[in-house]
mmCIF file of C-alpha atoms in Angstrom:
data_model
loop_
_atom_site.group_PDB
_atom_site.id
_atom_site.type_symbol
_atom_site.label_atom_id
_atom_site.label_comp_id
_atom_site.label_asym_id
_atom_site.label_seq_id
_atom_site.Cartn_x
_atom_site.Cartn_y
_atom_site.Cartn_z
ATOM 1 C CA UNK O 1 111.549 55.609 71.051
ATOM 2 C CA UNK O 2 110.218 57.842 73.794
ATOM 3 C CA UNK O 3 108.107 60.992 73.761
ATOM 4 C CA UNK O 4 111.242 63.089 74.224
ATOM 5 C CA UNK O 5 113.458 61.221 71.727
ATOM 6 C CA UNK O 6 113.164 63.934 69.075
ATOM 7 C CA UNK O 7 114.632 66.483 71.505
ATOM 8 C CA UNK O 8 117.019 64.152 73.323
ATOM 9 C CA UNK O 9 120.103 66.304 72.678
ATOM 10 C CA UNK O 10 118.307 69.444 73.871
ATOM 11 C CA UNK O 11 117.229 67.660 77.095
ATOM 12 C CA UNK O 12 120.765 66.399 77.723
ATOM 13 C CA UNK O 13 122.101 69.917 77.201
ATOM 14 C CA UNK O 14 119.588 71.339 79.684
ATOM 15 C CA UNK O 15 120.488 68.677 82.245
ATOM 16 C CA UNK O 16 124.208 69.422 81.848
ATOM 17 C CA UNK O 17 123.465 73.100 82.417
ATOM 18 C CA UNK O 18 121.524 72.211 85.594
ATOM 19 C CA UNK O 19 124.431 70.009 86.705
ATOM 20 C CA UNK O 20 126.652 73.072 86.235
ATOM 21 C CA UNK O 21 124.263 75.122 88.412
ATOM 22 C CA UNK O 22 124.465 72.497 91.185
ATOM 23 C CA UNK O 23 128.272 72.457 91.009
ATOM 24 C CA UNK O 24 128.213 76.268 91.119
ATOM 25 C CA UNK O 25 126.143 76.008 94.319
ATOM 26 C CA UNK O 26 128.778 73.728 95.876
ATOM 27 C CA UNK O 27 131.460 76.351 95.126
ATOM 28 C CA UNK O 28 129.244 79.083 96.625
ATOM 29 C CA UNK O 29 128.724 77.119 99.853
ATOM 30 C CA UNK O 30 132.413 76.200 99.958
ATOM 31 C CA UNK O 31 133.372 79.881 99.542
ATOM 32 C CA UNK O 32 130.937 80.918 102.333
ATOM 33 C CA UNK O 33 128.926 83.093 99.980
ATOM 34 C CA UNK O 34 125.922 84.999 101.271
ATOM 35 C CA UNK O 35 122.844 82.850 102.109
ATOM 36 C CA UNK O 36 120.460 84.948 100.020
ATOM 37 C CA UNK O 37 122.698 84.696 96.928
ATOM 38 C CA UNK O 38 122.788 80.917 97.367
ATOM 39 C CA UNK O 39 118.990 80.819 97.742
ATOM 40 C CA UNK O 40 118.618 82.807 94.509
ATOM 41 C CA UNK O 41 120.723 80.207 92.674
ATOM 42 C CA UNK O 42 118.776 77.325 94.236
ATOM 43 C CA UNK O 43 115.543 78.943 92.987
ATOM 44 C CA UNK O 44 117.033 79.236 89.488
ATOM 45 C CA UNK O 45 118.012 75.539 89.456
ATOM 46 C CA UNK O 46 114.566 74.550 90.784
ATOM 47 C CA UNK O 47 112.856 76.560 88.042
ATOM 48 C CA UNK O 48 115.102 74.955 85.395
ATOM 49 C CA UNK O 49 114.128 71.484 86.674
ATOM 50 C CA UNK O 50 110.424 72.369 86.673
ATOM 51 C CA UNK O 51 110.602 73.723 83.173
ATOM 52 C CA UNK O 52 112.317 70.485 82.088
ATOM 53 C CA UNK O 53 109.496 68.473 83.719
ATOM 54 C CA UNK O 54 106.848 70.478 81.910
ATOM 55 C CA UNK O 55 108.614 69.862 78.606
ATOM 56 C CA UNK O 56 108.919 66.114 79.218
ATOM 57 C CA UNK O 57 105.288 65.900 80.302
ATOM 58 C CA UNK O 58 104.085 67.758 77.212
ATOM 59 C CA UNK O 59 106.010 65.348 74.953
ATOM 60 C CA UNK O 60 104.660 62.428 76.956
ATOM 61 C CA UNK O 61 101.038 63.563 76.508
ATOM 62 C CA UNK O 62 101.617 64.382 72.834
ATOM 63 C CA UNK O 63 103.257 61.063 71.964
ATOM 64 C CA UNK O 64 102.951 58.228 74.514
ATOM 65 C CA UNK O 65 99.488 59.041 75.910
ATOM 66 C CA UNK O 66 98.045 60.018 72.535
ATOM 67 C CA UNK O 67 99.311 56.754 70.952
ATOM 68 C CA UNK O 68 97.898 54.626 73.762
ATOM 69 C CA UNK O 69 94.531 56.393 73.486
ATOM 70 C CA UNK O 70 94.494 55.998 69.703
ATOM 71 C CA UNK O 71 95.117 52.244 70.146
ATOM 72 C CA UNK O 72 92.343 52.139 72.756
ATOM 73 C CA UNK O 73 91.798 49.511 75.424
ATOM 74 C CA UNK O 74 92.964 49.373 79.023
ATOM 75 C CA UNK O 75 96.465 50.623 78.170
ATOM 76 C CA UNK O 76 94.990 54.064 77.444
ATOM 77 C CA UNK O 77 93.343 54.371 80.893
ATOM 78 C CA UNK O 78 96.553 53.227 82.522
ATOM 79 C CA UNK O 79 98.602 55.842 80.635
ATOM 80 C CA UNK O 80 96.238 58.649 81.658
ATOM 81 C CA UNK O 81 96.259 57.519 85.308
ATOM 82 C CA UNK O 82 100.055 57.411 85.243
ATOM 83 C CA UNK O 83 100.266 60.896 83.696
ATOM 84 C CA UNK O 84 97.857 62.302 86.313
ATOM 85 C CA UNK O 85 99.998 60.862 89.094
ATOM 86 C CA UNK O 86 103.133 62.402 87.563
ATOM 87 C CA UNK O 87 101.361 65.787 87.340
ATOM 88 C CA UNK O 88 100.334 65.526 91.016
ATOM 89 C CA UNK O 89 103.952 64.812 92.028
ATOM 90 C CA UNK O 90 105.070 67.813 89.967
ATOM 91 C CA UNK O 91 102.504 70.192 91.473
ATOM 92 C CA UNK O 92 103.301 69.036 94.998
ATOM 93 C CA UNK O 93 107.097 69.152 94.610
ATOM 94 C CA UNK W 1 78.819 67.282 79.131
ATOM 95 C CA UNK W 2 82.227 68.017 80.545
ATOM 96 C CA UNK W 3 84.992 65.800 81.891
ATOM 97 C CA UNK W 4 83.861 66.571 85.449
ATOM 98 C CA UNK W 5 80.115 66.233 84.853
ATOM 99 C CA UNK W 6 79.886 62.817 86.517
ATOM 100 C CA UNK W 7 81.261 64.325 89.748
ATOM 101 C CA UNK W 8 79.649 67.749 89.486
ATOM 102 C CA UNK W 9 77.967 67.566 92.894
ATOM 103 C CA UNK W 10 81.192 66.479 94.573
ATOM 104 C CA UNK W 11 83.086 69.396 92.953
ATOM 105 C CA UNK W 12 80.402 71.881 94.032
ATOM 106 C CA UNK W 13 80.565 70.525 97.579
ATOM 107 C CA UNK W 14 84.358 70.908 97.636
ATOM 108 C CA UNK W 15 84.093 74.477 96.335
ATOM 109 C CA UNK W 16 81.516 75.347 99.002
ATOM 110 C CA UNK W 17 83.863 73.957 101.653
ATOM 111 C CA UNK W 18 86.703 76.120 100.257
ATOM 112 C CA UNK W 19 84.347 79.136 100.277
ATOM 113 C CA UNK W 20 83.746 78.374 103.961
ATOM 114 C CA UNK W 21 87.520 78.293 104.561
ATOM 115 C CA UNK W 22 87.881 81.727 102.932
ATOM 116 C CA UNK W 23 85.049 83.144 105.048
ATOM 117 C CA UNK W 24 86.694 81.616 108.117
ATOM 118 C CA UNK W 25 89.894 83.466 107.152
ATOM 119 C CA UNK W 26 87.967 86.754 107.032
ATOM 120 C CA UNK W 27 86.697 86.130 110.583
ATOM 121 C CA UNK W 28 90.246 85.295 111.735
ATOM 122 C CA UNK W 29 91.663 88.527 110.289
ATOM 123 C CA UNK W 30 88.702 90.516 111.652
ATOM 124 C CA UNK W 31 89.264 88.998 115.129
ATOM 125 C CA UNK W 32 93.011 89.848 114.964
ATOM 126 C CA UNK W 33 93.997 86.198 115.258
ATOM 127 C CA UNK W 34 97.657 85.224 115.257
ATOM 128 C CA UNK W 35 99.472 85.565 111.886
ATOM 129 C CA UNK W 36 100.825 82.016 111.948
ATOM 130 C CA UNK W 37 97.370 80.519 112.597
ATOM 131 C CA UNK W 38 96.026 82.505 109.654
ATOM 132 C CA UNK W 39 98.908 81.313 107.451
ATOM 133 C CA UNK W 40 98.147 77.700 108.416
ATOM 134 C CA UNK W 41 94.558 78.160 107.254
ATOM 135 C CA UNK W 42 95.647 79.847 104.015
ATOM 136 C CA UNK W 43 97.919 76.847 103.303
ATOM 137 C CA UNK W 44 94.982 74.484 103.923
ATOM 138 C CA UNK W 45 92.755 76.411 101.485
ATOM 139 C CA UNK W 46 95.578 76.505 98.891
ATOM 140 C CA UNK W 47 96.054 72.753 99.188
ATOM 141 C CA UNK W 48 92.298 72.183 98.790
ATOM 142 C CA UNK W 49 92.303 74.284 95.601
ATOM 143 C CA UNK W 50 95.303 72.415 94.207
ATOM 144 C CA UNK W 51 93.744 69.074 94.935
ATOM 145 C CA UNK W 52 90.582 70.253 93.136
ATOM 146 C CA UNK W 53 92.711 71.284 90.121
ATOM 147 C CA UNK W 54 94.391 67.896 89.994
ATOM 148 C CA UNK W 55 90.996 66.180 90.048
ATOM 149 C CA UNK W 56 89.612 68.385 87.263
ATOM 150 C CA UNK W 57 92.736 67.877 85.181
ATOM 151 C CA UNK W 58 92.598 64.102 85.585
ATOM 152 C CA UNK W 59 88.950 64.065 84.413
ATOM 153 C CA UNK W 60 89.881 66.375 81.545
ATOM 154 C CA UNK W 61 92.663 64.054 80.351
ATOM 155 C CA UNK W 62 90.485 60.965 80.836
ATOM 156 C CA UNK W 63 87.481 62.332 78.965
ATOM 157 C CA UNK W 64 88.005 65.470 76.838
ATOM 158 C CA UNK W 65 91.595 64.859 75.720
ATOM 159 C CA UNK W 66 91.096 61.120 75.217
ATOM 160 C CA UNK W 67 87.972 61.734 73.072
ATOM 161 C CA UNK W 68 89.731 64.327 70.932
ATOM 162 C CA UNK W 69 92.696 61.991 70.427
ATOM 163 C CA UNK W 70 90.397 59.062 69.549
ATOM 164 C CA UNK W 71 88.687 61.275 66.924
ATOM 165 C CA UNK W 72 92.113 62.304 65.623
ATOM 166 C CA UNK W 73 92.964 65.352 63.563
ATOM 167 C CA UNK W 74 94.140 68.803 64.599
ATOM 168 C CA UNK W 75 91.647 69.009 67.472
ATOM 169 C CA UNK W 76 93.680 66.370 69.327
ATOM 170 C CA UNK W 77 96.947 68.344 69.117
ATOM 171 C CA UNK W 78 95.118 71.471 70.232
ATOM 172 C CA UNK W 79 93.643 69.670 73.280
ATOM 173 C CA UNK W 80 97.036 68.354 74.341
ATOM 174 C CA UNK W 81 98.623 71.787 73.932
ATOM 175 C CA UNK W 82 95.835 73.338 76.006
ATOM 176 C CA UNK W 83 96.218 70.703 78.732
ATOM 177 C CA UNK W 84 100.001 71.247 78.866
ATOM 178 C CA UNK W 85 99.470 74.975 79.300
ATOM 179 C CA UNK W 86 96.983 74.368 82.119
ATOM 180 C CA UNK W 87 99.497 72.041 83.826
ATOM 181 C CA UNK W 88 102.215 74.713 83.524
ATOM 182 C CA UNK W 89 99.915 77.305 85.136
ATOM 183 C CA UNK W 90 99.173 74.832 87.944
ATOM 184 C CA UNK W 91 102.824 74.010 88.592
ATOM 185 C CA UNK W 92 103.801 77.684 88.591
ATOM 186 C CA UNK W 93 100.904 78.854 90.789
ATOM 187 C CA UNK R 1 130.671 83.223 108.842
ATOM 188 C CA UNK R 2 127.297 82.607 107.320
ATOM 189 C CA UNK R 3 124.019 81.310 108.731
ATOM 190 C CA UNK R 4 124.772 77.871 107.271
ATOM 191 C CA UNK R 5 128.459 77.703 108.259
ATOM 192 C CA UNK R 6 127.849 75.310 111.163
ATOM 193 C CA UNK R 7 126.331 72.780 108.742
ATOM 194 C CA UNK R 8 128.532 73.518 105.744
ATOM 195 C CA UNK R 9 129.678 69.920 105.304
ATOM 196 C CA UNK R 10 126.117 68.635 105.481
ATOM 197 C CA UNK R 11 125.006 71.149 102.830
ATOM 198 C CA UNK R 12 127.902 70.213 100.541
ATOM 199 C CA UNK R 13 127.021 66.549 100.951
ATOM 200 C CA UNK R 14 123.384 67.228 100.054
ATOM 201 C CA UNK R 15 124.453 69.229 96.986
ATOM 202 C CA UNK R 16 126.764 66.422 95.837
ATOM 203 C CA UNK R 17 123.866 63.982 96.198
ATOM 204 C CA UNK R 18 121.667 66.284 94.087
ATOM 205 C CA UNK R 19 124.477 66.528 91.491
ATOM 206 C CA UNK R 20 124.431 62.713 91.403
ATOM 207 C CA UNK R 21 120.650 62.776 90.820
ATOM 208 C CA UNK R 22 121.115 65.172 87.876
ATOM 209 C CA UNK R 23 123.833 62.982 86.368
ATOM 210 C CA UNK R 24 121.546 59.976 86.861
ATOM 211 C CA UNK R 25 118.886 61.861 84.886
ATOM 212 C CA UNK R 26 121.342 62.387 82.025
ATOM 213 C CA UNK R 27 121.994 58.630 81.930
ATOM 214 C CA UNK R 28 118.236 57.934 81.949
ATOM 215 C CA UNK R 29 117.621 60.285 79.007
ATOM 216 C CA UNK R 30 120.658 58.900 77.171
ATOM 217 C CA UNK R 31 119.358 55.338 77.678
ATOM 218 C CA UNK R 32 115.868 56.335 76.401
ATOM 219 C CA UNK R 33 114.240 55.415 79.693
ATOM 220 C CA UNK R 34 110.514 55.821 80.130
ATOM 221 C CA UNK R 35 109.268 59.457 80.401
ATOM 222 C CA UNK R 36 107.310 58.843 83.607
ATOM 223 C CA UNK R 37 110.335 57.275 85.349
ATOM 224 C CA UNK R 38 112.402 60.317 84.364
ATOM 225 C CA UNK R 39 109.683 62.661 85.655
ATOM 226 C CA UNK R 40 109.660 60.796 88.990
ATOM 227 C CA UNK R 41 113.408 61.395 89.323
ATOM 228 C CA UNK R 42 113.068 65.073 88.348
ATOM 229 C CA UNK R 43 110.429 65.456 91.100
ATOM 230 C CA UNK R 44 112.801 63.838 93.610
ATOM 231 C CA UNK R 45 115.635 66.225 92.670
ATOM 232 C CA UNK R 46 113.267 69.219 92.833
ATOM 233 C CA UNK R 47 112.098 68.183 96.299
ATOM 234 C CA UNK R 48 115.716 67.788 97.454
ATOM 235 C CA UNK R 49 116.516 71.321 96.226
ATOM 236 C CA UNK R 50 113.438 72.764 97.960
ATOM 237 C CA UNK R 51 114.287 71.055 101.184
ATOM 238 C CA UNK R 52 117.819 72.497 100.935
ATOM 239 C CA UNK R 53 116.336 75.982 100.408
ATOM 240 C CA UNK R 54 114.118 75.640 103.460
ATOM 241 C CA UNK R 55 117.127 74.622 105.554
ATOM 242 C CA UNK R 56 119.244 77.538 104.317
ATOM 243 C CA UNK R 57 116.404 79.973 104.894
ATOM 244 C CA UNK R 58 115.816 78.715 108.434
ATOM 245 C CA UNK R 59 119.526 79.202 109.254
ATOM 246 C CA UNK R 60 119.413 82.620 107.615
ATOM 247 C CA UNK R 61 116.466 83.735 109.754
ATOM 248 C CA UNK R 62 117.970 82.207 112.892
ATOM 249 C CA UNK R 63 121.409 83.788 112.464
ATOM 250 C CA UNK R 64 121.726 86.609 109.898
ATOM 251 C CA UNK R 65 118.263 88.182 110.272
ATOM 252 C CA UNK R 66 118.171 87.737 114.066
ATOM 253 C CA UNK R 67 121.611 89.391 114.431
ATOM 254 C CA UNK R 68 120.659 92.319 112.220
ATOM 255 C CA UNK R 69 117.417 92.804 114.172
ATOM 256 C CA UNK R 70 119.271 92.600 117.515
ATOM 257 C CA UNK R 71 121.676 95.297 116.294
ATOM 258 C CA UNK R 72 118.701 97.381 115.130
ATOM 259 C CA UNK R 73 118.694 100.201 112.608
ATOM 260 C CA UNK R 74 117.997 100.167 108.886
ATOM 261 C CA UNK R 75 120.074 97.029 108.316
ATOM 262 C CA UNK R 76 117.373 95.012 110.121
ATOM 263 C CA UNK R 77 114.554 96.222 107.828
ATOM 264 C CA UNK R 78 116.734 95.536 104.809
ATOM 265 C CA UNK R 79 117.460 91.956 105.985
ATOM 266 C CA UNK R 80 113.759 91.228 106.517
ATOM 267 C CA UNK R 81 112.860 92.661 103.105
ATOM 268 C CA UNK R 82 115.573 90.535 101.488
ATOM 269 C CA UNK R 83 114.367 87.396 103.292
ATOM 270 C CA UNK R 84 110.760 88.046 102.222
ATOM 271 C CA UNK R 85 111.861 88.371 98.608
ATOM 272 C CA UNK R 86 113.800 85.099 98.837
ATOM 273 C CA UNK R 87 110.712 83.382 100.304
ATOM 274 C CA UNK R 88 108.571 84.740 97.444
ATOM 275 C CA UNK R 89 111.042 83.363 94.860
ATOM 276 C CA UNK R 90 110.958 80.013 96.644
ATOM 277 C CA UNK R 91 107.158 79.813 96.768
ATOM 278 C CA UNK R 92 106.854 80.800 93.116
ATOM 279 C CA UNK R 93 109.569 78.453 91.827
ATOM 280 C CA UNK I 1 97.825 94.046 117.582
ATOM 281 C CA UNK I 2 99.159 91.693 114.946
ATOM 282 C CA UNK I 3 101.774 92.062 112.221
ATOM 283 C CA UNK I 4 99.002 92.632 109.663
ATOM 284 C CA UNK I 5 96.869 94.998 111.774
ATOM 285 C CA UNK I 6 97.984 98.119 109.882
ATOM 286 C CA UNK I 7 96.659 96.599 106.630
ATOM 287 C CA UNK I 8 93.675 94.753 108.079
ATOM 288 C CA UNK I 9 91.136 96.372 105.747
ATOM 289 C CA UNK I 10 93.272 95.630 102.691
ATOM 290 C CA UNK I 11 93.581 91.958 103.750
ATOM 291 C CA UNK I 12 89.819 91.687 104.327
ATOM 292 C CA UNK I 13 89.191 93.199 100.892
ATOM 293 C CA UNK I 14 91.558 90.708 99.253
ATOM 294 C CA UNK I 15 89.874 87.811 101.051
ATOM 295 C CA UNK I 16 86.426 88.990 99.933
ATOM 296 C CA UNK I 17 87.724 89.135 96.356
ATOM 297 C CA UNK I 18 89.024 85.551 96.696
ATOM 298 C CA UNK I 19 85.645 84.501 98.129
ATOM 299 C CA UNK I 20 84.068 86.014 95.004
ATOM 300 C CA UNK I 21 86.465 83.982 92.821
ATOM 301 C CA UNK I 22 85.426 80.775 94.621
ATOM 302 C CA UNK I 23 81.736 81.582 94.190
ATOM 303 C CA UNK I 24 82.439 82.317 90.516
ATOM 304 C CA UNK I 25 83.984 78.845 90.265
ATOM 305 C CA UNK I 26 80.800 77.301 91.689
ATOM 306 C CA UNK I 27 78.756 79.050 89.005
ATOM 307 C CA UNK I 28 81.176 77.852 86.308
ATOM 308 C CA UNK I 29 80.903 74.222 87.462
ATOM 309 C CA UNK I 30 77.121 74.550 87.808
ATOM 310 C CA UNK I 31 76.886 75.931 84.246
ATOM 311 C CA UNK I 32 79.059 73.073 82.909
ATOM 312 C CA UNK I 33 81.719 75.455 81.672
ATOM 313 C CA UNK I 34 84.815 74.118 79.940
ATOM 314 C CA UNK I 35 87.319 72.309 82.232
ATOM 315 C CA UNK I 36 90.301 74.361 81.051
ATOM 316 C CA UNK I 37 88.498 77.658 81.751
ATOM 317 C CA UNK I 38 87.691 76.414 85.254
ATOM 318 C CA UNK I 39 91.325 75.373 85.777
ATOM 319 C CA UNK I 40 92.481 78.849 84.707
ATOM 320 C CA UNK I 41 90.231 80.394 87.370
ATOM 321 C CA UNK I 42 91.407 77.923 90.032
ATOM 322 C CA UNK I 43 95.019 78.918 89.219
ATOM 323 C CA UNK I 44 94.094 82.601 89.590
ATOM 324 C CA UNK I 45 92.499 81.981 93.022
ATOM 325 C CA UNK I 46 95.506 79.886 94.115
ATOM 326 C CA UNK I 47 97.899 82.665 93.086
ATOM 327 C CA UNK I 48 95.804 85.234 94.981
ATOM 328 C CA UNK I 49 95.961 83.075 98.146
ATOM 329 C CA UNK I 50 99.720 82.623 97.790
ATOM 330 C CA UNK I 51 100.273 86.319 97.327
ATOM 331 C CA UNK I 52 98.181 86.937 100.482
ATOM 332 C CA UNK I 53 100.351 84.435 102.390
ATOM 333 C CA UNK I 54 103.536 86.148 101.266
ATOM 334 C CA UNK I 55 102.167 89.500 102.439
ATOM 335 C CA UNK I 56 101.134 88.127 105.853
ATOM 336 C CA UNK I 57 104.487 86.409 106.271
ATOM 337 C CA UNK I 58 106.409 89.572 105.407
ATOM 338 C CA UNK I 59 104.419 91.543 108.027
ATOM 339 C CA UNK I 60 104.961 88.725 110.516
ATOM 340 C CA UNK I 61 108.740 88.773 110.040
ATOM 341 C CA UNK I 62 108.828 92.587 110.081
ATOM 342 C CA UNK I 63 106.761 92.964 113.256
ATOM 343 C CA UNK I 64 106.221 89.827 115.378
ATOM 344 C CA UNK I 65 109.545 88.068 114.725
ATOM 345 C CA UNK I 66 111.594 91.286 114.835
ATOM 346 C CA UNK I 67 110.011 92.272 118.187
ATOM 347 C CA UNK I 68 110.621 88.863 119.713
ATOM 348 C CA UNK I 69 114.246 88.924 118.524
ATOM 349 C CA UNK I 70 114.749 92.457 119.867
ATOM 350 C CA UNK I 71 113.425 91.298 123.265
ATOM 351 C CA UNK I 72 115.751 88.290 123.083
ATOM 352 C CA UNK I 73 115.473 85.045 125.021
ATOM 353 C CA UNK I 74 113.815 81.762 124.103
ATOM 354 C CA UNK I 75 110.735 83.471 122.658
ATOM 355 C CA UNK I 76 112.864 84.685 119.737
ATOM 356 C CA UNK I 77 114.064 81.186 118.807
ATOM 357 C CA UNK I 78 110.509 79.908 119.066
ATOM 358 C CA UNK I 79 109.213 82.660 116.740
ATOM 359 C CA UNK I 80 111.870 81.909 114.119
ATOM 360 C CA UNK I 81 111.150 78.162 114.312
ATOM 361 C CA UNK I 82 107.429 78.853 113.902
ATOM 362 C CA UNK I 83 108.044 81.158 110.920
ATOM 363 C CA UNK I 84 110.281 78.551 109.235
ATOM 364 C CA UNK I 85 107.556 75.929 109.650
ATOM 365 C CA UNK I 86 104.982 78.271 108.117
ATOM 366 C CA UNK I 87 107.333 78.943 105.167
ATOM 367 C CA UNK I 88 107.787 75.186 104.656
ATOM 368 C CA UNK I 89 103.987 74.682 104.594
ATOM 369 C CA UNK I 90 103.716 77.509 102.064
ATOM 370 C CA UNK I 91 106.427 76.147 99.779
ATOM 371 C CA UNK I 92 104.958 72.635 99.899
ATOM 372 C CA UNK I 93 101.342 73.691 99.362
#
């Protein structure tokens, strides 16, 4: 069981849609479509990935981090440190 | 007491340094300095603000959220929801 | 001919690699892998997409915008406006 | 003369408003205000800085880069390269 397990099918569906966006981008480049139109689609795929991250992170805080904190001990500190590092990677990507 | 209280002086010092960067930007614009040099300084100030956010958020998770979760109840869910919203604002800003 | 035409194969290769990253993410979710490991991979894919955008935009400025400006007239203003809007979408995504 | 010279007063006004936001943040930290409220204000200041960057960059492309391109020669390539680097710093900050 993971934080996102309850919404696993929804996450898989979102990832398949993003995969479709990336394949659409390959067709656009292959068809020599206009740079700006390609950039617009890249921005849409990037936003979809970020929104997915925010969802996963929310579930992670709600389930995994909260459970570790409730159990107490060093595992809780470790989980918070790990979550903070993931947030930093997200903000900087 | 807040999550950041233990580092309050360090946070104030960082904010004063960022204030100095913003005042430096005003001098640069007033002196008609080169656009690209101004943009470089704006990026530096933006990065400093983001790094401050990540620090505050880490302290918030470590202290405020962890305490609420340890106490249990609805307050814990509310704290996690609030933290997730703050992370989303950070990622999208 | 587009700004990116000279590097078309390289862009297609990068997009296929990103498609592979997205499919890898589907496997990770399907296998119930750890949230933080999934988030790390999402950050990597997001960074790859952003780096692709920056490359496309550089080519666009170098070729399409520069040509329009060299030809002069309203088309040049329109190209710059369009590029600025694409940059704004990129920064905000 | 710089790309932003026509709007110099507006840029100075925006920077003074951002300086006010940073000083407001110092007061909030000094008064031990709630972490999440501070984070909301940091996000607002970050967004204001990013919007300023996008404005400066648009003026830079419209004036400085367009002039260099119209004049032709190596200076034009150099200006585009410089602008692309500034955009990359913006996107990654």
